[in-house]
Coordinates of N, CA and C in Angstrom, one line a residue:
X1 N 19.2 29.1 15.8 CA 19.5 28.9 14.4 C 18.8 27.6 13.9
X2 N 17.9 27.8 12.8 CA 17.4 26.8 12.1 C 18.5 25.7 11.2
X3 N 18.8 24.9 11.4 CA 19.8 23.9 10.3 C 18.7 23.3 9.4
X4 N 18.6 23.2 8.2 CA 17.9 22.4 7.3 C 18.8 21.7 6.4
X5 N 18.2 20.8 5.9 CA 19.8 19.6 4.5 C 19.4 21.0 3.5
X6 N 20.5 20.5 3.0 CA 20.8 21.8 1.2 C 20.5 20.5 0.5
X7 N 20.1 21.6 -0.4 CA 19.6 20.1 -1.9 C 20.9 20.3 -2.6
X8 N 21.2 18.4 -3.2 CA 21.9 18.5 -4.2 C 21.9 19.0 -5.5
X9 N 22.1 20.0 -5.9 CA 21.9 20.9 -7.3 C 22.4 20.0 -8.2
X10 N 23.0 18.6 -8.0 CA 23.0 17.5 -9.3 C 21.8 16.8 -9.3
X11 N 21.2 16.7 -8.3 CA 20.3 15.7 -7.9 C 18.7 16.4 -8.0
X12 N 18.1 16.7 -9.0 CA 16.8 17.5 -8.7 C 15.7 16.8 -8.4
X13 N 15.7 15.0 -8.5 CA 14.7 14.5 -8.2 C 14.9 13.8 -6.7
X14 N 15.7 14.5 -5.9 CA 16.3 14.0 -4.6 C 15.4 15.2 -3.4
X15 N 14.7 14.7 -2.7 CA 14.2 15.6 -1.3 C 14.3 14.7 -0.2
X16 N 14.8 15.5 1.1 CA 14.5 14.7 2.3 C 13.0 14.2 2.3
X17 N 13.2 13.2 3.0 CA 11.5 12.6 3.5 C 10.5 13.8 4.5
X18 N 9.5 14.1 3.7 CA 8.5 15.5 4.6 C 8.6 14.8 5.9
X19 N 8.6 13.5 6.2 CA 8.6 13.4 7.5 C 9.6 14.4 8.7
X20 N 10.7 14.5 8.4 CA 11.7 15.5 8.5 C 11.4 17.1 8.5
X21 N 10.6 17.3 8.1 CA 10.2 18.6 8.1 C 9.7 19.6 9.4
X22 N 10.6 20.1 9.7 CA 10.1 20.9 10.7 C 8.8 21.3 11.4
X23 N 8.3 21.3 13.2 CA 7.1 21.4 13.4 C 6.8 22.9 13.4
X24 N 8.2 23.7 13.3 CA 7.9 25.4 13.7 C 9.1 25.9 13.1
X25 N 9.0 26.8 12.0 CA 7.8 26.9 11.4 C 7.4 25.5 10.5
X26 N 6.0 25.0 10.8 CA 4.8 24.3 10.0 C 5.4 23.6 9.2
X27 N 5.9 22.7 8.6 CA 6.6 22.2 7.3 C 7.8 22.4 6.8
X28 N 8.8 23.5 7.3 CA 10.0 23.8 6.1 C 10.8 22.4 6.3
X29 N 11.1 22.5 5.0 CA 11.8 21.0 5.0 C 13.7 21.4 4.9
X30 N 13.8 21.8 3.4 CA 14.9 22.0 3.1 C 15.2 23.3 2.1
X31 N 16.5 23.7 2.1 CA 17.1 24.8 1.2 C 17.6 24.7 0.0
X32 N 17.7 25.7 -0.9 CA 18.3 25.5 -2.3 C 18.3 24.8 -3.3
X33 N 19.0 24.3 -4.2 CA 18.5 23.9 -5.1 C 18.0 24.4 -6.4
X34 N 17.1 24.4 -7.2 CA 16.8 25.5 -8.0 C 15.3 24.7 -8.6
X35 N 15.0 25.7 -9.2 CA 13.3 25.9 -9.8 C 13.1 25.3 -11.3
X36 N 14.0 24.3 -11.3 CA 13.7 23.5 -12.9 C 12.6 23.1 -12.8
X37 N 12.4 22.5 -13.9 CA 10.9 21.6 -13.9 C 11.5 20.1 -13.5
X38 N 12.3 19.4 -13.9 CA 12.5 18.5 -13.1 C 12.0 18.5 -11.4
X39 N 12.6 19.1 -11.1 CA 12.8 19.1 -9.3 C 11.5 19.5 -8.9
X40 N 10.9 20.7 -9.5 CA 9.3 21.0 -9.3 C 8.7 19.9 -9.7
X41 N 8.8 19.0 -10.2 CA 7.5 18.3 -10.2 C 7.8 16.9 -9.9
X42 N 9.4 16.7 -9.3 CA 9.4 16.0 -8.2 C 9.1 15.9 -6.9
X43 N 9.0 17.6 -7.0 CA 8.5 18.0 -5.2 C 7.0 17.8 -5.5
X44 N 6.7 18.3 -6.3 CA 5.0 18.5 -5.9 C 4.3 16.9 -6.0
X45 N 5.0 16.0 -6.6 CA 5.2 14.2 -6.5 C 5.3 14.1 -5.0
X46 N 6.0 14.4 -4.3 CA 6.7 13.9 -2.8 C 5.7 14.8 -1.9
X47 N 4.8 15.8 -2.5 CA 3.8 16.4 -1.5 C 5.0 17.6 -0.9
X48 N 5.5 18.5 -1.5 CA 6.4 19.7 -1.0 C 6.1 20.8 -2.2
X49 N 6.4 21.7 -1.7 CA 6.5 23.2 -2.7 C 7.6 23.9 -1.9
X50 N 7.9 24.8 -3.3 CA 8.8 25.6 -2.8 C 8.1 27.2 -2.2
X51 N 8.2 27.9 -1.4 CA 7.8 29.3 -0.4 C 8.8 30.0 0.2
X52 N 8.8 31.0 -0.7 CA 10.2 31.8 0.0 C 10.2 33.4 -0.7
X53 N 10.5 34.4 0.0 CA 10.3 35.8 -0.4 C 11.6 36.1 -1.3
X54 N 11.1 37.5 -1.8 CA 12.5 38.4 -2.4 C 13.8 38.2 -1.7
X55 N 14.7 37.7 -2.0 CA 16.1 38.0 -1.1 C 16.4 36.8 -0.5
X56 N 15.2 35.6 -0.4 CA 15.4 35.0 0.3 C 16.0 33.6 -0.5
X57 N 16.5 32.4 -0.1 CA 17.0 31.2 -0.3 C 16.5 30.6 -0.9
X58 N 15.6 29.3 -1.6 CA 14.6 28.7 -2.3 C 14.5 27.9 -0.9
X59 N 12.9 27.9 -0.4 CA 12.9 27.0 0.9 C 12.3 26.1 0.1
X60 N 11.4 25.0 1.0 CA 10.7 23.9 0.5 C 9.9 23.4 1.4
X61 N 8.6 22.9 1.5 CA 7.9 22.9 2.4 C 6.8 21.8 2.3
X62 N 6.7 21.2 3.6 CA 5.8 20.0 3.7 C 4.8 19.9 4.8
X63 N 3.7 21.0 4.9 CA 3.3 21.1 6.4 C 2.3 20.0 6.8
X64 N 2.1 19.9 8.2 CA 1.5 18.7 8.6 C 0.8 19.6 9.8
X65 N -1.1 19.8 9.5 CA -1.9 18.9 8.4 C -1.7 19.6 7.2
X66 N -1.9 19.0 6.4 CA -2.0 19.7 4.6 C -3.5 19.9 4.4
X67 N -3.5 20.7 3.5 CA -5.3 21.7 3.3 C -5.9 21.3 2.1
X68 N -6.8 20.3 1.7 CA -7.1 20.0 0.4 C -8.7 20.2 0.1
X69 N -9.3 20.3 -1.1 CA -10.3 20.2 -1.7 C -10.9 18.9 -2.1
X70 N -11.8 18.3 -1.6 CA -12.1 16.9 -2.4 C -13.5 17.6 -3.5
X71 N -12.4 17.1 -4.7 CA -13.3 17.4 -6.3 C -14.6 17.5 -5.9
X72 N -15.3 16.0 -5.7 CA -16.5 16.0 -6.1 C -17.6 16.8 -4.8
X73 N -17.0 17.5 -3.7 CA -17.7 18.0 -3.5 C -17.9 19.6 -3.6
X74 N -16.9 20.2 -4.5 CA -16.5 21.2 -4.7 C -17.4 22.6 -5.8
X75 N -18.4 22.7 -4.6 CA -19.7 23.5 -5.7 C -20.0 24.7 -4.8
X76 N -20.7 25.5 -6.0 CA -20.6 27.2 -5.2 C -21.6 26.4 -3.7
X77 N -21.5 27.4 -3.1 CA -22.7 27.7 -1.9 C -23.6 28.4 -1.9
X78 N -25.2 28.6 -1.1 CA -25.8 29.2 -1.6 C -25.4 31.2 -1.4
X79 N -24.5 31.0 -0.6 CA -24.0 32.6 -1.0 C -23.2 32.9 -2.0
X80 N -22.6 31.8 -2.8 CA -21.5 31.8 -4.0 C -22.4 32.3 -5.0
X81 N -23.4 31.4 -5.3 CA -25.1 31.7 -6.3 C -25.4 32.6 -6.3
X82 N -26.1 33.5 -4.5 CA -26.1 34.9 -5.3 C -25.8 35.4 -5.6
X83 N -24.2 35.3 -5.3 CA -23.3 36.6 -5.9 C -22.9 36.7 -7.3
X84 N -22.7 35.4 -7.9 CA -22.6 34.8 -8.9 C -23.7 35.1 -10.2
X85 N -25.0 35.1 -9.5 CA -26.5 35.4 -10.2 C -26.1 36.5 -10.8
X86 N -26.5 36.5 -12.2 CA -26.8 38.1 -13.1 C -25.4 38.1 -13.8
X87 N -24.2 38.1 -13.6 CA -23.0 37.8 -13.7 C -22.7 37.7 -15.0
X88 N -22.5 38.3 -16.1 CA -22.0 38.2 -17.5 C -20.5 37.7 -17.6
X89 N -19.7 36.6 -16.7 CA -18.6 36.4 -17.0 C -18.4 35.4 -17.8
X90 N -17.8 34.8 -18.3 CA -17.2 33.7 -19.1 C -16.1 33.1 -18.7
X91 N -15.6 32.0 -18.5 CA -14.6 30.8 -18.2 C -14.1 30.3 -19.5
X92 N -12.4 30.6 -19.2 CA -11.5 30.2 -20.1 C -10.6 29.4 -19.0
X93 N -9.9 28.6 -20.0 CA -8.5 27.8 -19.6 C -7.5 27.4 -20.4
X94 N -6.3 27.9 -19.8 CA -5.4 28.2 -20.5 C -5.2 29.3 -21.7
X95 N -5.9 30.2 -21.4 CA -6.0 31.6 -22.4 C -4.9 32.3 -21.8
X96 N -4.9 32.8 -20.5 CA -3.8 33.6 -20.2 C -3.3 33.3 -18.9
X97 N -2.5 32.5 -19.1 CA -2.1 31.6 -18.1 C -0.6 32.9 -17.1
X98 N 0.0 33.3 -18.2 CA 0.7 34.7 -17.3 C 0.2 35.8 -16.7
X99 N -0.7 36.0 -17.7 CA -1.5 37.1 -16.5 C -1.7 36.5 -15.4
X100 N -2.5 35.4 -15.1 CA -3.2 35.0 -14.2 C -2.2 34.8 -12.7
X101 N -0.9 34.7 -13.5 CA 0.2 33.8 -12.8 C 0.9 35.7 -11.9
X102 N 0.4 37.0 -12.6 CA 0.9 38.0 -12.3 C 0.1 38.7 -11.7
X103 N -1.0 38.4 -11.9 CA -2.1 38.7 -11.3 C -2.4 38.3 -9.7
X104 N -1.9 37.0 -9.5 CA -2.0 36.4 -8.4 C -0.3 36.9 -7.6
X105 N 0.5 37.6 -7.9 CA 1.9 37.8 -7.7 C 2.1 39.5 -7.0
X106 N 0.6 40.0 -7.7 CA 0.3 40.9 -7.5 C 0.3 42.0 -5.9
X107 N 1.2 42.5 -5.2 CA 1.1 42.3 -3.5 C -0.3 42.8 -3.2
X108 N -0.5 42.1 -1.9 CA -1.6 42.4 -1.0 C -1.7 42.7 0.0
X109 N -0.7 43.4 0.6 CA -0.4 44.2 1.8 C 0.3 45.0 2.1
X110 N 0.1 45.7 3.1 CA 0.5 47.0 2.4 C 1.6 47.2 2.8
X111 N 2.5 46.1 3.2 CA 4.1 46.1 2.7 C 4.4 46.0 1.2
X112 N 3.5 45.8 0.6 CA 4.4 45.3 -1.0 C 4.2 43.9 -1.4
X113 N 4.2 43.5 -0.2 CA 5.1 41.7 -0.2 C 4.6 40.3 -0.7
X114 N 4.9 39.8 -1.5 CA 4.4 38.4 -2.6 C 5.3 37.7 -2.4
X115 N 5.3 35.8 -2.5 CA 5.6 35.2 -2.4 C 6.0 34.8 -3.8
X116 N 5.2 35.3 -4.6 CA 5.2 34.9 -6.2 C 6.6 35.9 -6.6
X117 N 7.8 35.1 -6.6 CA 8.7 36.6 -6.6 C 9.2 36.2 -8.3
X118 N 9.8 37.2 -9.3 CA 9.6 37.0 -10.4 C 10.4 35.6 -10.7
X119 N 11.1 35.1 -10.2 CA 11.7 33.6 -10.3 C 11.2 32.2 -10.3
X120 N 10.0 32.5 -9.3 CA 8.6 31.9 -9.6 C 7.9 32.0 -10.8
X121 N 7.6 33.3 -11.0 CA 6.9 33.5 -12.1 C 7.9 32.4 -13.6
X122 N 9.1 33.2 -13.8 CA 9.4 31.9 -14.6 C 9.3 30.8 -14.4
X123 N 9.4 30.0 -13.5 CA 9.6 28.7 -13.4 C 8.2 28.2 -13.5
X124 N 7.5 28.9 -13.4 CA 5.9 28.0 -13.6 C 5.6 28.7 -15.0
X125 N 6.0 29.7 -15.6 CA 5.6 29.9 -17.5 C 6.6 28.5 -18.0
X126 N 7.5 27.8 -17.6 CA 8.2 27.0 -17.9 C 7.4 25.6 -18.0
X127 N 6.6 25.6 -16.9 CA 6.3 24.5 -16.4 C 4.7 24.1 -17.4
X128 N 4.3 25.6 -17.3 CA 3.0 25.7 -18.5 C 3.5 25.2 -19.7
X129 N 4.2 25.6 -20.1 CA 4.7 25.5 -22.0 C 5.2 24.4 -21.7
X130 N 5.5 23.4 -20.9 CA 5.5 22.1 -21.1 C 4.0 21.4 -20.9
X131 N 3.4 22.0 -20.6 CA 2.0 21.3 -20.4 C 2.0 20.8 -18.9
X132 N 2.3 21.1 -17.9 CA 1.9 20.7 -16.6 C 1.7 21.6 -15.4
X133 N 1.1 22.8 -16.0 CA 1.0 23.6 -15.1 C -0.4 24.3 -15.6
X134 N -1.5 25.3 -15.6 CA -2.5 25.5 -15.9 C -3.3 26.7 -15.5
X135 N -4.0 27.3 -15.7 CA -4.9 28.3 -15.3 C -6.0 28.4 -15.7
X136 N -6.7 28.6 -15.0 CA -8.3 28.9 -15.2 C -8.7 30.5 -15.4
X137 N -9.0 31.2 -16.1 CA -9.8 32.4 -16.1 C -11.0 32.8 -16.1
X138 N -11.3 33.9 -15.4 CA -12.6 34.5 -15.4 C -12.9 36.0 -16.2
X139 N -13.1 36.0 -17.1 CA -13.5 37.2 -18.0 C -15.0 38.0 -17.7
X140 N -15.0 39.4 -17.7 CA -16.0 40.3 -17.9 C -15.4 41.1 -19.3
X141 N -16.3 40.3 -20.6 CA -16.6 41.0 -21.8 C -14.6 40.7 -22.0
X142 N -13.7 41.7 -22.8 CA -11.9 41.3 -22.5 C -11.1 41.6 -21.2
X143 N -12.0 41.9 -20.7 CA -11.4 42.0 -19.1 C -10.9 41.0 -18.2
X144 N -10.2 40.7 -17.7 CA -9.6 39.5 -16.6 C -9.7 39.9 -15.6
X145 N -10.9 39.4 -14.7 CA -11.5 39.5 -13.7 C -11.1 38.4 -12.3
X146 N -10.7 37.4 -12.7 CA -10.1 36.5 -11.9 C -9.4 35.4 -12.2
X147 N -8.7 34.6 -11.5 CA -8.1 33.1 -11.8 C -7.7 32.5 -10.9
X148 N -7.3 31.4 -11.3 CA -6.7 30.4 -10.3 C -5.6 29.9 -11.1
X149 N -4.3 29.5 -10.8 CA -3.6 28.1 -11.4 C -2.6 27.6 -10.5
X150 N -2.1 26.4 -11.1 CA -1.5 25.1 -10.2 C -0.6 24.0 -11.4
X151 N -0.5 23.2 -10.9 CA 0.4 22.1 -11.5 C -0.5 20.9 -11.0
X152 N -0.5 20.2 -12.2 CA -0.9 18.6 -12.8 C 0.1 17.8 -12.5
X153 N 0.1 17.0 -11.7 CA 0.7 15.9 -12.2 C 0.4 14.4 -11.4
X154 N 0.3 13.7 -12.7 CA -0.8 12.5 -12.8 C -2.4 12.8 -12.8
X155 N -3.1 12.7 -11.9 CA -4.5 12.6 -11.2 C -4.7 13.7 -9.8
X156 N -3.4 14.0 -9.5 CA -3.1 15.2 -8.5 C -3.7 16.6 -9.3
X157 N -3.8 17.6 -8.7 CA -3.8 18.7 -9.0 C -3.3 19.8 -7.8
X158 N -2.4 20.7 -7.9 CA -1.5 21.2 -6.8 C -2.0 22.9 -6.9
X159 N -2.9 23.4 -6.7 CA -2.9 24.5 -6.7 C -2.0 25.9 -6.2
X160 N -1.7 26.6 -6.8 CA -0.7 27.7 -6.5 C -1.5 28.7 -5.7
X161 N -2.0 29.3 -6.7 CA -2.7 30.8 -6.3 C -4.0 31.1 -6.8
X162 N -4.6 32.2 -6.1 CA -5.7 32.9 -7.0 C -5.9 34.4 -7.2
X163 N -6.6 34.7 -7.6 CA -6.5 36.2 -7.6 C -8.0 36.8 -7.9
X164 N -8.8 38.3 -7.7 CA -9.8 38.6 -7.6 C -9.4 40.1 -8.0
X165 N -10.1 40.7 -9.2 CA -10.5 41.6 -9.7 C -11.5 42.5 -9.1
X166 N -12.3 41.7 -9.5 CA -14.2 41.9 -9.4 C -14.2 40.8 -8.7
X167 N -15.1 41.1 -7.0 CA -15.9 40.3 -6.0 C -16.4 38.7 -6.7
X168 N -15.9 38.1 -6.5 CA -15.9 36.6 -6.9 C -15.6 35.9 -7.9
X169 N -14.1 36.8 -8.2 CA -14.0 36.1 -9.7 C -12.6 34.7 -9.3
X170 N -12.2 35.1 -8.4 CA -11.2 34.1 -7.5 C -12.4 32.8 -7.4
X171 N -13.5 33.2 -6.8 CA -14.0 31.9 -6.5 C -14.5 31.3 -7.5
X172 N -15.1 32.2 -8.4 CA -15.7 31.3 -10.0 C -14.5 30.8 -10.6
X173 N -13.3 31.3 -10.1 CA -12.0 30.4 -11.4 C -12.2 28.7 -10.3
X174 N -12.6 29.5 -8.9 CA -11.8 27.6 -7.8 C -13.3 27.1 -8.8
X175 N -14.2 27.2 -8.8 CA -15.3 26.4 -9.2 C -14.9 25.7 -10.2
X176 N -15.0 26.4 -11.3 CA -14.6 26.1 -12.7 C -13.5 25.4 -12.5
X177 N -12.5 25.4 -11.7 CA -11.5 24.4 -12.1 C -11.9 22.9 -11.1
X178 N -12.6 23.0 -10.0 CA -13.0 21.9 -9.6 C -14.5 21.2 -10.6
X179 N -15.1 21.9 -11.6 CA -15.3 21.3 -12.7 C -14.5 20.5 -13.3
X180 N -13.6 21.3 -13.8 CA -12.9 20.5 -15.0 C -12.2 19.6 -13.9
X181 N -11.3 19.5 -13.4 CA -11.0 18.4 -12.2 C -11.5 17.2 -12.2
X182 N -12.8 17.3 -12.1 CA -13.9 16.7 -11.7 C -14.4 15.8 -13.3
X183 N -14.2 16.4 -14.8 CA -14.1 15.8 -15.9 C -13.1 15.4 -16.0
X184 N -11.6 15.4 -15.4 CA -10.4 14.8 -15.7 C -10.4 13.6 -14.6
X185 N -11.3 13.6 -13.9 CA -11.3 12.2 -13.1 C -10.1 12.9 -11.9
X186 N -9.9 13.7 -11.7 CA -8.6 14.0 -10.5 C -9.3 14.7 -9.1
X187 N -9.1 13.8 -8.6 CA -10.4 13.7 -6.9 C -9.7 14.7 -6.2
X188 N -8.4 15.0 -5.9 CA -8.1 16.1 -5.1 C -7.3 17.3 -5.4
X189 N -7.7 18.3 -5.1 CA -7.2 19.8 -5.4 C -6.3 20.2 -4.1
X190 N -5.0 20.2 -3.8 CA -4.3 20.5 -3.1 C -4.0 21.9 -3.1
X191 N -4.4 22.5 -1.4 CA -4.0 23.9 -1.7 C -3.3 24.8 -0.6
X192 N -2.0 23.3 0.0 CA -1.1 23.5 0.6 C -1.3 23.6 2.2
X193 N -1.8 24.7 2.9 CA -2.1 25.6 4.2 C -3.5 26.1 4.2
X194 N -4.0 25.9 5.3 CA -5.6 26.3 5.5 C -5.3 27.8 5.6
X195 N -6.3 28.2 5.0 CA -6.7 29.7 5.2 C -8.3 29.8 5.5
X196 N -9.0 31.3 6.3 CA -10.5 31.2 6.3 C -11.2 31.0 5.6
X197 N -10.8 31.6 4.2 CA -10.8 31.7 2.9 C -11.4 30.2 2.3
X198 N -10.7 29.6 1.8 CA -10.5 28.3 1.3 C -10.9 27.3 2.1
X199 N -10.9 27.3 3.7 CA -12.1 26.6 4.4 C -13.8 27.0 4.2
X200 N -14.2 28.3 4.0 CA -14.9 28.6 4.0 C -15.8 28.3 2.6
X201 N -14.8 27.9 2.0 CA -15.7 27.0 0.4 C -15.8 26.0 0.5
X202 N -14.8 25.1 1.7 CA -15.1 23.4 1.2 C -13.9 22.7 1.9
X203 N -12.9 23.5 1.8 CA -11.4 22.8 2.1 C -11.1 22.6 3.3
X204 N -10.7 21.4 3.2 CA -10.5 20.5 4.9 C -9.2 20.1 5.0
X205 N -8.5 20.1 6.5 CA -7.2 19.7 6.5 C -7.4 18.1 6.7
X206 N -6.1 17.4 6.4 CA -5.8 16.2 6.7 C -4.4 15.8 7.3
X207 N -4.3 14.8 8.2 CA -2.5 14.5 8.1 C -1.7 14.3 6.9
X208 N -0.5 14.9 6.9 CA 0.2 15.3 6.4 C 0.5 13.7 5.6
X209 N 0.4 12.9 6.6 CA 0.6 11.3 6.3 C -0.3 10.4 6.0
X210 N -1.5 11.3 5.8 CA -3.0 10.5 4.5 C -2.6 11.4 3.0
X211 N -2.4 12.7 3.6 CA -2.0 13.0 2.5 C -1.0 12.5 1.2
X212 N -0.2 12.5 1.9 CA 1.2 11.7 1.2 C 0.7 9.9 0.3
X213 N -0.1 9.5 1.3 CA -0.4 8.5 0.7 C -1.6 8.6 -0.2
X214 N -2.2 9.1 -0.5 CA -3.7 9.7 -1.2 C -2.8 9.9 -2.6
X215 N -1.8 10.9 -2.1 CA -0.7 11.4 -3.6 C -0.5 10.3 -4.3
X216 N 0.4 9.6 -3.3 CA 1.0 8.5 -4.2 C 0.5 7.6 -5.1
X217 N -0.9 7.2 -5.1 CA -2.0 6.8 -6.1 C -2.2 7.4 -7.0
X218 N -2.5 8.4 -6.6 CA -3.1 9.8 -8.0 C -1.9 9.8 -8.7
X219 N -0.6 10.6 -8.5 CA 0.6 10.6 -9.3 C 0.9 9.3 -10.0
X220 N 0.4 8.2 -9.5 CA 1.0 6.9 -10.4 C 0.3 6.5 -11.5
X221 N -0.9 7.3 -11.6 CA -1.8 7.5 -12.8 C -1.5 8.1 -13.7
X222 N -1.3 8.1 -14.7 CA -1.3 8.9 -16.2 C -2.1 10.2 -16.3
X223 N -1.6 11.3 -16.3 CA -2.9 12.5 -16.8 C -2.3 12.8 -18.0
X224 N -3.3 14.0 -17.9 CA -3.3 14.8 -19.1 C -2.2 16.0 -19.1
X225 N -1.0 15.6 -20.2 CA -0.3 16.4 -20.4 C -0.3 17.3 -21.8
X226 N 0.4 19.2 -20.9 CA -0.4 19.7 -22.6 C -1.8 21.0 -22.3
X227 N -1.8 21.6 -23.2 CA -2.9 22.8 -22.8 C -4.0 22.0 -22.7
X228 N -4.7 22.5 -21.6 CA -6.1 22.5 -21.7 C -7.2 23.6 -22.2
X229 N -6.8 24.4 -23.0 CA -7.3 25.5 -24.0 C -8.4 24.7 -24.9
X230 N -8.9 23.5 -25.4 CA -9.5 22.8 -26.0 C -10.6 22.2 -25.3
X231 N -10.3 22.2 -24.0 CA -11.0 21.8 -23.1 C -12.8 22.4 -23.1
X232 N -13.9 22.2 -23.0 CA -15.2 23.0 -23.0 C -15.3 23.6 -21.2
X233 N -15.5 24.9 -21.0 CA -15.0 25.2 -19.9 C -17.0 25.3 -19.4
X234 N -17.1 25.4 -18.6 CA -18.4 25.9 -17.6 C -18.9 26.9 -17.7
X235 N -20.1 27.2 -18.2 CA -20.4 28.6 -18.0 C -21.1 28.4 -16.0
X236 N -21.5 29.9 -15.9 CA -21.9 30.4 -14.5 C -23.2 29.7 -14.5
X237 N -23.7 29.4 -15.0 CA -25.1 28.6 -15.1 C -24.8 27.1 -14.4
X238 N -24.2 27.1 -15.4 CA -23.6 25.4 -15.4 C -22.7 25.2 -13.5
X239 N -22.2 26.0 -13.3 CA -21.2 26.0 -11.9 C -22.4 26.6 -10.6
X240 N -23.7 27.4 -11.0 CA -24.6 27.4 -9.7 C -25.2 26.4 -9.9
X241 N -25.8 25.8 -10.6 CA -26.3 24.2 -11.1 C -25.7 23.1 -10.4
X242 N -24.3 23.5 -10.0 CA -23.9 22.4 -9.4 C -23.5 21.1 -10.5
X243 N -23.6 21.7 -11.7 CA -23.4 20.4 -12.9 C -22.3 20.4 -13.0

């Protein structure tokens, strides 16, 4: 039997220390609680997210190593380029930030099964219409071909998900938002757990305890709160350019 602390449902800016977090499974820290924006963007402050299926409890999670992107070196590859070459898409942000968020919610196996369970889905359209949460799009002509989004806060950037239509539109959203990233001055893209996937573009793990401290700098900075819909997004030129 696993014992984890319960969150105080008065307290939403209260989490155990990740150091506490479980070695197996990988990070879980603690239970319940609820999916305000307060508490979300005091966890993703303390280096935690919440991961938990249909049916299941609200977990919270702090794994050690943590899987991150560093901005500035975050550019296609030369197989990203060719695939990319010829490519009529366009880059938006913040245009359709729920698709993207349903799109990515969307199951991928052939159980059915998503982590993105619709209670999620609210709590991050919540967390957008306050301005701290975000998505990148990838368009063919009105089509939505791919995306990425995540939560802001400070100089951090916490990535959620991505999703793929058409063969590389997941990776033209990671590009395009490690552009803009990269114009907001915000050096790391956090994207929780290594996968093949996301190593295979750039992303490296670190201790759980550089991590934590990497955050705490970034978060104590002021960003940008609020759409970034105004923002000038990248074309595919501009992202095999490496500009």
């Amino acid at each position: 039997m696993i014992r984890l602390p319960l969150l105080d449902p008065d307290a939403p800016e209260h989490f155990p220390n990740p150091a506490r977090a479980r070695a197996e499974p990988n990070g879980l820290l603690a239970f319940g609680g609820d999916l305000s924006p307060a508490r979300l963007l005091a966890a993703y402050s303390s280096g935690i997210f919440p991961w938990f299926g249909e049916g299941e409890p609200i977990l919270w999670w702090s794994p050690d190593p943590r899987c991150v992107f560093h901005t500035q070196s975050l550019h296609p590859n030369r197989s990203l380029r060719r695939q990319l070459a010829g490519k009529h898409w366009r880059v938006t942000m913040d245009q359709a930030f729920e698709p993207v968020v349903r799109g990515c919610a969307a199951p991928r196996d052939d159980h059915g099964s998503t982590w993105i369970v619709p209670d999620m889905i609210d709590a991050c359209v919540r967390l957008h219409q306050l301005g701290h949460a975000h998505s990148v799009e990838v368009w063919e002509s009105e089509r939505l071909v791919g995306g990425i989004y995540g939560v802001a806060v400070g100089k951090l950037f916490c990535g959620e998900s991505m999703f793929s239509i058409e063969s590389g539109g997941s990776k033209a959203a990671l590009m395009a938002l490690g552009h803009l990233l990269r114009e907001l001055d915000c050096p790391l893209l956090d994207t929780q757990v290594a996968n093949p996937h996301t190593l295979q573009l750039g992303a490296v793990e670190i201790p759980r305890a550089e991590y934590l401290q990497k955050i705490a700098g970034l978060i104590a900075v002021p960003g940008r709160i609020g759409s970034w819909s105004d923002l000038a997004a990248p074309s595919l030129t501009q992202l095999c350019a490496g500009s």
